[in-house]
mmCIF file of N, CA, C and O in Angstrom:
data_model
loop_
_atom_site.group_PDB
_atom_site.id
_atom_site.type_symbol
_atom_site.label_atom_id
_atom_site.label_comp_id
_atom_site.label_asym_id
_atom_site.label_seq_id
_atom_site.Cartn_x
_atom_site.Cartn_y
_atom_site.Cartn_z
ATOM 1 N N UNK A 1 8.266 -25.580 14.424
ATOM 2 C CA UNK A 1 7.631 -24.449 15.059
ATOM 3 C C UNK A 1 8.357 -23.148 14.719
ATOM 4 O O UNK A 1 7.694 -22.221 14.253
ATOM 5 N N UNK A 2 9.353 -23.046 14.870
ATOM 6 C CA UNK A 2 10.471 -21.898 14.458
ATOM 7 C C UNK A 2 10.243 -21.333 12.914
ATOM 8 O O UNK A 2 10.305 -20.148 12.588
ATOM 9 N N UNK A 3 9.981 -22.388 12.091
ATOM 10 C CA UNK A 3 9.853 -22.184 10.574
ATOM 11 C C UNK A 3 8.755 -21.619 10.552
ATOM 12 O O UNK A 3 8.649 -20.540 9.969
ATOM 13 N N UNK A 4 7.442 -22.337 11.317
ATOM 14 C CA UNK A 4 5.974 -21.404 10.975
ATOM 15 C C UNK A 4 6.080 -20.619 11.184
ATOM 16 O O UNK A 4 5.766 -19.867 10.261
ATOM 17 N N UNK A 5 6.663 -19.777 12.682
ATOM 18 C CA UNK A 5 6.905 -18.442 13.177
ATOM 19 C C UNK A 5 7.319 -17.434 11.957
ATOM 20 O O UNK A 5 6.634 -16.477 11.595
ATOM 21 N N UNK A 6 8.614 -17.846 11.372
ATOM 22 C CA UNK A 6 9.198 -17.115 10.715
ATOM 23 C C UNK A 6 8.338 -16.793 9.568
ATOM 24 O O UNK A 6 8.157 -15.699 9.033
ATOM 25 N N UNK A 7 7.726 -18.205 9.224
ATOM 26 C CA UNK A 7 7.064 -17.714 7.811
ATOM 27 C C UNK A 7 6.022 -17.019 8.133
ATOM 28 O O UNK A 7 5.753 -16.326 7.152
ATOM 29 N N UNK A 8 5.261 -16.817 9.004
ATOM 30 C CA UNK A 8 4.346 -16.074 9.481
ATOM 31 C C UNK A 8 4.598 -14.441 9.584
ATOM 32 O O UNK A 8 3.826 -13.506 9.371
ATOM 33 N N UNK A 9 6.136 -14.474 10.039
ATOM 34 C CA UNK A 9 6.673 -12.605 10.126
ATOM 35 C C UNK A 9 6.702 -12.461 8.704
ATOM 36 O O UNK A 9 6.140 -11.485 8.207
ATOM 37 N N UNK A 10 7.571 -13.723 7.620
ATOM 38 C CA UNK A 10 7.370 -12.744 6.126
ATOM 39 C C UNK A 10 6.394 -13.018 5.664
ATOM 40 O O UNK A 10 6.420 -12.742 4.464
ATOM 41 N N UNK A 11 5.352 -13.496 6.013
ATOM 42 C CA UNK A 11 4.052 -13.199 5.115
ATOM 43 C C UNK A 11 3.075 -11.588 6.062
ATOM 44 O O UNK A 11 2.192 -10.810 5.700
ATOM 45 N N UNK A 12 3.682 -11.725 7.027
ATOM 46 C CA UNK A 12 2.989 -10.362 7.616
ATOM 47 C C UNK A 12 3.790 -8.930 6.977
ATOM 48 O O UNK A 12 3.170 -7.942 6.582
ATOM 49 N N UNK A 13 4.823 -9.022 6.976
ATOM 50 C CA UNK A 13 5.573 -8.119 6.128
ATOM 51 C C UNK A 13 5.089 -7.892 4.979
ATOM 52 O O UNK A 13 4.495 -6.864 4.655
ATOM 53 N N UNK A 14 5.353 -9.006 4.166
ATOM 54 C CA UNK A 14 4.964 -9.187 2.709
ATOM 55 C C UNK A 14 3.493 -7.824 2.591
ATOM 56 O O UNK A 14 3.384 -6.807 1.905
ATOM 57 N N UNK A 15 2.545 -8.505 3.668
ATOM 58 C CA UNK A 15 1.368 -8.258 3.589
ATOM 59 C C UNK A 15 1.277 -6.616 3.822
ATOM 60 O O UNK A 15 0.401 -5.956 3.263
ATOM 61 N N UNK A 16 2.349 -5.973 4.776
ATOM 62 C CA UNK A 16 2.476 -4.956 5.301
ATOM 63 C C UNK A 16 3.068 -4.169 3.810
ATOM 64 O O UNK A 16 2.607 -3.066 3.515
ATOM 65 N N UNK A 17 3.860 -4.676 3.138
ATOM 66 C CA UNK A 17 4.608 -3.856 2.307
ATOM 67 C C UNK A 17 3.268 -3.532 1.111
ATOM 68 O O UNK A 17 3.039 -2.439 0.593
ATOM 69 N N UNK A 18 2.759 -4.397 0.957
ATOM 70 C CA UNK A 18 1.181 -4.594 -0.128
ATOM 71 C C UNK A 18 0.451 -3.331 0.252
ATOM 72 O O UNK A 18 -0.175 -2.621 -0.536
ATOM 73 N N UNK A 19 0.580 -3.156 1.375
ATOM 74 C CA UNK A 19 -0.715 -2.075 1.848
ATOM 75 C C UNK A 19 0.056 -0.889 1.321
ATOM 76 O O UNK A 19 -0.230 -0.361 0.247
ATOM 77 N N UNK A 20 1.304 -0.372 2.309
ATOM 78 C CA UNK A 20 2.263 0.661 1.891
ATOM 79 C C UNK A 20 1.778 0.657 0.469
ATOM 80 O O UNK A 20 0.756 1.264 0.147
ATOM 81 N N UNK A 21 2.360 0.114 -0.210
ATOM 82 C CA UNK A 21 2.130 0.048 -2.033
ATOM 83 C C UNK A 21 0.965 0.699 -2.259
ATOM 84 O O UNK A 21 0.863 1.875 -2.608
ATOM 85 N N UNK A 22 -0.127 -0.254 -2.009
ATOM 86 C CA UNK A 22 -1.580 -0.056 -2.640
ATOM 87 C C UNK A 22 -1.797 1.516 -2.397
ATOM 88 O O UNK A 22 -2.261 2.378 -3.144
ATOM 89 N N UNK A 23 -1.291 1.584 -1.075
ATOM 90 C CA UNK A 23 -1.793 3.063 -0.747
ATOM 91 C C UNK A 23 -1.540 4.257 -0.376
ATOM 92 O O UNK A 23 -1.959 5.134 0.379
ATOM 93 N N UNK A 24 -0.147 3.890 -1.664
ATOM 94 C CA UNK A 24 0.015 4.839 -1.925
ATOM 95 C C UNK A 24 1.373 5.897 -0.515
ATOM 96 O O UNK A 24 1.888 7.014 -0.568
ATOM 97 N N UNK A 25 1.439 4.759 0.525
ATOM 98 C CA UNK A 25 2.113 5.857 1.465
ATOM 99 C C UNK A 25 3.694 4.448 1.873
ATOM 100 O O UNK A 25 4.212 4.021 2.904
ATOM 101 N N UNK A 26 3.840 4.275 0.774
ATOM 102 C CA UNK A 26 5.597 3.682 0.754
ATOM 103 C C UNK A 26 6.559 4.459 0.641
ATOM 104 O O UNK A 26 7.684 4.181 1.059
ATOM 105 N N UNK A 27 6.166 5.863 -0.110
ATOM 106 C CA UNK A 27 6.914 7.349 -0.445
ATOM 107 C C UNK A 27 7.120 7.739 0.963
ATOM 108 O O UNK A 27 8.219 8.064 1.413
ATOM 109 N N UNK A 28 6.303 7.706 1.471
ATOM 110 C CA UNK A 28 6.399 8.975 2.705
ATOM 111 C C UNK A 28 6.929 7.820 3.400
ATOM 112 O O UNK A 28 7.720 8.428 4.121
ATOM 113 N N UNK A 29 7.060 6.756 3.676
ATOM 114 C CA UNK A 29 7.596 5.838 4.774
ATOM 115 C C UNK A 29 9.141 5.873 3.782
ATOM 116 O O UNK A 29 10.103 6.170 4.490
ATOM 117 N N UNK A 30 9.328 5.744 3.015
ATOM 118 C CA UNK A 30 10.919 6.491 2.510
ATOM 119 C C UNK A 30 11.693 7.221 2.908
ATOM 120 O O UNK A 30 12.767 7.034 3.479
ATOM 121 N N UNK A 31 11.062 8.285 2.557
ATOM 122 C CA UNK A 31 11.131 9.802 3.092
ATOM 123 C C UNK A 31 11.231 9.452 4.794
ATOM 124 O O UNK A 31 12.235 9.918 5.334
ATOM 125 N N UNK A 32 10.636 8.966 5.351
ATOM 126 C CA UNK A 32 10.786 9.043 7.406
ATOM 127 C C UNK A 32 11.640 7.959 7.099
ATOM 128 O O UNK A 32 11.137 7.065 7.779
ATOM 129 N N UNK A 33 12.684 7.422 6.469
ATOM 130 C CA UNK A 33 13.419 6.349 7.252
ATOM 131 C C UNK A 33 15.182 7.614 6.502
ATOM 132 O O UNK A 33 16.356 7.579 6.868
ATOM 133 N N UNK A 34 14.655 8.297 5.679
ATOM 134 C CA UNK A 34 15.711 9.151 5.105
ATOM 135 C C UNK A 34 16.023 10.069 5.532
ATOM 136 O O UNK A 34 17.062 10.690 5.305
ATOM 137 N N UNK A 35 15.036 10.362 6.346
ATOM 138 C CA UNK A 35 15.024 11.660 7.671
ATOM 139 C C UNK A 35 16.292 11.027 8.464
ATOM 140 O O UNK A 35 17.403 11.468 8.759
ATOM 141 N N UNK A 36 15.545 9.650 8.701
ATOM 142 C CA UNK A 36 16.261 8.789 10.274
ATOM 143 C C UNK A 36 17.673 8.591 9.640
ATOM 144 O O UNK A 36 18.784 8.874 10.088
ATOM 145 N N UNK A 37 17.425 8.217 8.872
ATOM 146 C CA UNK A 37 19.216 8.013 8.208
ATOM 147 C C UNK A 37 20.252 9.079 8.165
ATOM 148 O O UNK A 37 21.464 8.899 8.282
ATOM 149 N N UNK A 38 19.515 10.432 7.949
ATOM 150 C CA UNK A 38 20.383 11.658 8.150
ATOM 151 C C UNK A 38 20.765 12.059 9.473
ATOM 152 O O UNK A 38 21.488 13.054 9.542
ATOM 153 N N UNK A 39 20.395 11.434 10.637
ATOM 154 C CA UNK A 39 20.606 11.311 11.969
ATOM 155 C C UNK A 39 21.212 10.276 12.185
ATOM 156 O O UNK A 39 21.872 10.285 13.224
ATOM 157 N N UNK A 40 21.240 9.393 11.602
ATOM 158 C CA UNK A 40 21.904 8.084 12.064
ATOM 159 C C UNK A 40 22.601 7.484 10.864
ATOM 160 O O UNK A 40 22.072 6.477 10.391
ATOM 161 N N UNK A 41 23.556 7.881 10.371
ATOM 162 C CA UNK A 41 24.126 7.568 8.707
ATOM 163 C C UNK A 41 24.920 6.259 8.907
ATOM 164 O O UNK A 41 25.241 5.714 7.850
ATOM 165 N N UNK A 42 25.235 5.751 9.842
ATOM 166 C CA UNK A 42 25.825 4.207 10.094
ATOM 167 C C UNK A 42 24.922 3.264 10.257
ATOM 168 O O UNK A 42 25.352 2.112 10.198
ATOM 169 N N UNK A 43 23.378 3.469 10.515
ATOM 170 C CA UNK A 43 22.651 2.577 10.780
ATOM 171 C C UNK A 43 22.469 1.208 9.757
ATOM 172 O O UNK A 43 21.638 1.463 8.885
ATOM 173 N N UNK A 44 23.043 -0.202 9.638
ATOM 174 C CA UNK A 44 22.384 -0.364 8.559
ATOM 175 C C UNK A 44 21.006 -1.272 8.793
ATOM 176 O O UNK A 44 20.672 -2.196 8.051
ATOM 177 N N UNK A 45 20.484 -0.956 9.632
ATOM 178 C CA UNK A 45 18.936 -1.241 9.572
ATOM 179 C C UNK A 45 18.723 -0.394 8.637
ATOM 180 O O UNK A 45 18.709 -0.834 7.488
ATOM 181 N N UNK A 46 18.486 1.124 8.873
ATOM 182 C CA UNK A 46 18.055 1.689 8.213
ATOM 183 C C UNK A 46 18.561 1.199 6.264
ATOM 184 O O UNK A 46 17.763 0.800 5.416
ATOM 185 N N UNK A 47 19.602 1.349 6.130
ATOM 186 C CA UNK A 47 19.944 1.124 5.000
ATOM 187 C C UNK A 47 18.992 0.052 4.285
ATOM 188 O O UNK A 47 18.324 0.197 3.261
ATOM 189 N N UNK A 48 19.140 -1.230 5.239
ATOM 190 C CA UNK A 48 18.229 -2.469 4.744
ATOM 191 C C UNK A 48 16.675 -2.310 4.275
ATOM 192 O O UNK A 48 16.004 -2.765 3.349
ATOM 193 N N UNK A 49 16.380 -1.223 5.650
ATOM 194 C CA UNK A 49 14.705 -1.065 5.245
ATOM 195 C C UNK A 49 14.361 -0.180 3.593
ATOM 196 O O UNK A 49 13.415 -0.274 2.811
ATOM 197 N N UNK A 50 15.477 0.561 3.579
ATOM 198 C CA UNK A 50 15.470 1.446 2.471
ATOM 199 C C UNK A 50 15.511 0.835 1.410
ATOM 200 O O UNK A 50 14.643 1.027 0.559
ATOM 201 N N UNK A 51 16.697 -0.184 1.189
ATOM 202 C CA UNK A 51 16.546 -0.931 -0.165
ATOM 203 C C UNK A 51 15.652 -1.890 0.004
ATOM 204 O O UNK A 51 15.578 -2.384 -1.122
ATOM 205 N N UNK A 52 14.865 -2.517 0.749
ATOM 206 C CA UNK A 52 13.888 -3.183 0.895
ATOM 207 C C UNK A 52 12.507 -2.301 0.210
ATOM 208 O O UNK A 52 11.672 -2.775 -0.560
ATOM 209 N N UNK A 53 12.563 -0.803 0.780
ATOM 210 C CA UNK A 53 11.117 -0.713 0.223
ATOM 211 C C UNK A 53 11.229 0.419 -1.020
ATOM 212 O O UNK A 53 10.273 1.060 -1.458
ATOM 213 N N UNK A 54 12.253 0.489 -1.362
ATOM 214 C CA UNK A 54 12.664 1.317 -2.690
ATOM 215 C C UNK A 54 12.106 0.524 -3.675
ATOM 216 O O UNK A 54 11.246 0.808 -4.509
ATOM 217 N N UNK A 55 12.993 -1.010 -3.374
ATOM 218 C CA UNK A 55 13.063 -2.049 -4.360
ATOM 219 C C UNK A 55 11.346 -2.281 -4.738
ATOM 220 O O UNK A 55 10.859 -2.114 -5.856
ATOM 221 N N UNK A 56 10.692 -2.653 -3.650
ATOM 222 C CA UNK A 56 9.195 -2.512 -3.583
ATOM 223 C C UNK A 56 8.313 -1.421 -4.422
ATOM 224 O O UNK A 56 7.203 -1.658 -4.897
ATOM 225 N N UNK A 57 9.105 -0.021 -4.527
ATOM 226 C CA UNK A 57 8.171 0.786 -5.360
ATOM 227 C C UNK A 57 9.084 1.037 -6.259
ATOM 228 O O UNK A 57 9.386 2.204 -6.510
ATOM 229 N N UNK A 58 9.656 0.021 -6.872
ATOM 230 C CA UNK A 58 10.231 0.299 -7.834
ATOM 231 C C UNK A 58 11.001 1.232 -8.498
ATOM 232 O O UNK A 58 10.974 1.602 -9.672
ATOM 233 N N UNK A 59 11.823 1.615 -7.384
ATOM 234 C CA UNK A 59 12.658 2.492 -7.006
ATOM 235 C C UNK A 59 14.216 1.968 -7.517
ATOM 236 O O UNK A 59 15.048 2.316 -6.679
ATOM 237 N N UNK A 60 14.679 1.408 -8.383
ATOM 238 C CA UNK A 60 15.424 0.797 -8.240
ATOM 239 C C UNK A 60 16.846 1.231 -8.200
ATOM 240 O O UNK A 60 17.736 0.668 -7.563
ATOM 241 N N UNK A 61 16.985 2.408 -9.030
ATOM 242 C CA UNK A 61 18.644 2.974 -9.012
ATOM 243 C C UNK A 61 18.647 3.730 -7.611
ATOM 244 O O UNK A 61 19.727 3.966 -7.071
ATOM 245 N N UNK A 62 17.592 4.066 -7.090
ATOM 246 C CA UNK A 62 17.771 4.207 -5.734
ATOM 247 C C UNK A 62 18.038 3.236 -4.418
ATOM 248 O O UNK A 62 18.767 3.621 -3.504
ATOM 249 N N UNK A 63 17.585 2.339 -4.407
ATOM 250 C CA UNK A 63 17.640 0.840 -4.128
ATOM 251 C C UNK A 63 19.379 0.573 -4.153
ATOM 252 O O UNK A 63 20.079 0.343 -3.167
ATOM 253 N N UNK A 64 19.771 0.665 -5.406
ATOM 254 C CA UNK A 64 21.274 0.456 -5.541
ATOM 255 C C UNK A 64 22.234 1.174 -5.222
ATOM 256 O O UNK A 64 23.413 0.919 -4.976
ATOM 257 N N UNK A 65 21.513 2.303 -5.247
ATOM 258 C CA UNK A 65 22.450 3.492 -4.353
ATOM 259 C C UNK A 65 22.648 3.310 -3.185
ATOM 260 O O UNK A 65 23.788 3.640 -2.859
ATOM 261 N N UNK A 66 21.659 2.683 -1.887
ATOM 262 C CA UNK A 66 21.716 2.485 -0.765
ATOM 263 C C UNK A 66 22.342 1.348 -0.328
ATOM 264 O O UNK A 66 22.666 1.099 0.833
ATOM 265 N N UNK A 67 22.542 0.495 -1.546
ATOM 266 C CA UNK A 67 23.325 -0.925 -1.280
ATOM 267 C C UNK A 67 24.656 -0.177 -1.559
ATOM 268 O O UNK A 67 25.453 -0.052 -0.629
ATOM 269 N N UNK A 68 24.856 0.175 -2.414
ATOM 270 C CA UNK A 68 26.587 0.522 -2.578
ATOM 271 C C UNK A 68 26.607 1.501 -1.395
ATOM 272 O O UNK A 68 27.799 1.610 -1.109
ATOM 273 N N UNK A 69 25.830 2.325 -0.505
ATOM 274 C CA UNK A 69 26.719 3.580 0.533
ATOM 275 C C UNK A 69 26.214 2.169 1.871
ATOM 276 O O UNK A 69 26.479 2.563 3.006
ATOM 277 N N UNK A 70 25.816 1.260 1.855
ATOM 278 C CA UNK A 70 25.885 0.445 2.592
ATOM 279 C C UNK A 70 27.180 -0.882 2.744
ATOM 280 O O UNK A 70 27.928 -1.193 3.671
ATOM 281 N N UNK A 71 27.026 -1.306 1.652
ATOM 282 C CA UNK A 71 28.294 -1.481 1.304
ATOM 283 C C UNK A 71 29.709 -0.567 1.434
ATOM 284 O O UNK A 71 30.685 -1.257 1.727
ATOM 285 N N UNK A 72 29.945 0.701 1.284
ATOM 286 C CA UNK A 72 31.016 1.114 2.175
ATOM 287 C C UNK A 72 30.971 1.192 3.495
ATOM 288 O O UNK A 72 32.099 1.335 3.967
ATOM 289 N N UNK A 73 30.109 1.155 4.297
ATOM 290 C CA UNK A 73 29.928 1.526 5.221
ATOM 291 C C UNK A 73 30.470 0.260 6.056
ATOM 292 O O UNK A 73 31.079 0.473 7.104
ATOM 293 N N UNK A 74 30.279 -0.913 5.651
ATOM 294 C CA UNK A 74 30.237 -2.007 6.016
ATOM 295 C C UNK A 74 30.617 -3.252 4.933
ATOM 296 O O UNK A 74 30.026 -4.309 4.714
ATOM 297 N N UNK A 75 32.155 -2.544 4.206
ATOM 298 C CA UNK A 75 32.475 -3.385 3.020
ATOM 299 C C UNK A 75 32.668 -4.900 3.708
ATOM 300 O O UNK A 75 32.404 -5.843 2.962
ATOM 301 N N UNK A 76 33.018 -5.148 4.790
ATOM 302 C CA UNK A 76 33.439 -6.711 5.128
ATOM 303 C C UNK A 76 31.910 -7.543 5.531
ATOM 304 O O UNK A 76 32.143 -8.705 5.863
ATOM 305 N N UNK A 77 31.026 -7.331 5.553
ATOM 306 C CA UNK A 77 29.574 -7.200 5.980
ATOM 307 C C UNK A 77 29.499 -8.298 4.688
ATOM 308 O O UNK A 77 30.246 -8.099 3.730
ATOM 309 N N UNK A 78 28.734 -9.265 4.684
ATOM 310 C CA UNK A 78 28.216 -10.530 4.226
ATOM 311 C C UNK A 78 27.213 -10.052 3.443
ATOM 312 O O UNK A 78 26.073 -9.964 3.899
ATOM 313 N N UNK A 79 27.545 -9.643 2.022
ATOM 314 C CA UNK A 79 26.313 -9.826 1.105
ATOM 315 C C UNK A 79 26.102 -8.646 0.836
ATOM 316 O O UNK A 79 25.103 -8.276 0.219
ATOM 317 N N UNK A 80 27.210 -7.712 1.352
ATOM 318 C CA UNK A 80 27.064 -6.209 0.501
ATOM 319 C C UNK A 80 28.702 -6.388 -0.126
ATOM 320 O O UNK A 80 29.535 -5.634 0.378
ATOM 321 N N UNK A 81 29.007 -7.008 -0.814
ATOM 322 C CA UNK A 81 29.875 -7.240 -1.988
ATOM 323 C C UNK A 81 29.253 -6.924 -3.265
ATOM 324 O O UNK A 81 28.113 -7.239 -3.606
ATOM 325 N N UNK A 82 30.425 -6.036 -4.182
ATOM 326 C CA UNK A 82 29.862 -5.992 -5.332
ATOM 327 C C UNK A 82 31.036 -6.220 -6.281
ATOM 328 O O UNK A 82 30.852 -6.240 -7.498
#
């Protein structure tokens, strides 16, 4: 039961990030999480969502930029090693 749940949030995501894409408004949901980040520069939600949907529009040296200032931020942090 736990597994369907879950797979159910990343296929709703998945599905959520498709739309962003298609239409065009993954930029501007960038842009409002880069706003939020300049208010909140320790967050690493924010960080995560960023390289999550950079990576998505193919954003990618940007993407890596947010992993490495995430990675300082939180060098002992599991899986932001480089």
């Amino acid at each position: 039961r736990y597994y369907s749940s879950n797979n159910s949030q990343s296929n709703a995501r998945s599905q959520a990030l498709g739309i962003l894409t298609q239409t065009g408004l993954i930029k501007e949901q960038i842009a409002k999480l880069e706003s939020q980040l300049e208010r909140t520069p320790d967050s690493m939600t924010l960080y995560e969502q960023l390289i999550e949907l950079c990576e998505v529009a193919a954003l990618k040296d940007k993407a890596l930029d947010y992993t490495k200032k995430a990675s300082e931020l939180r060098p002992k942090s599991g899986g932001w090693h480089f």
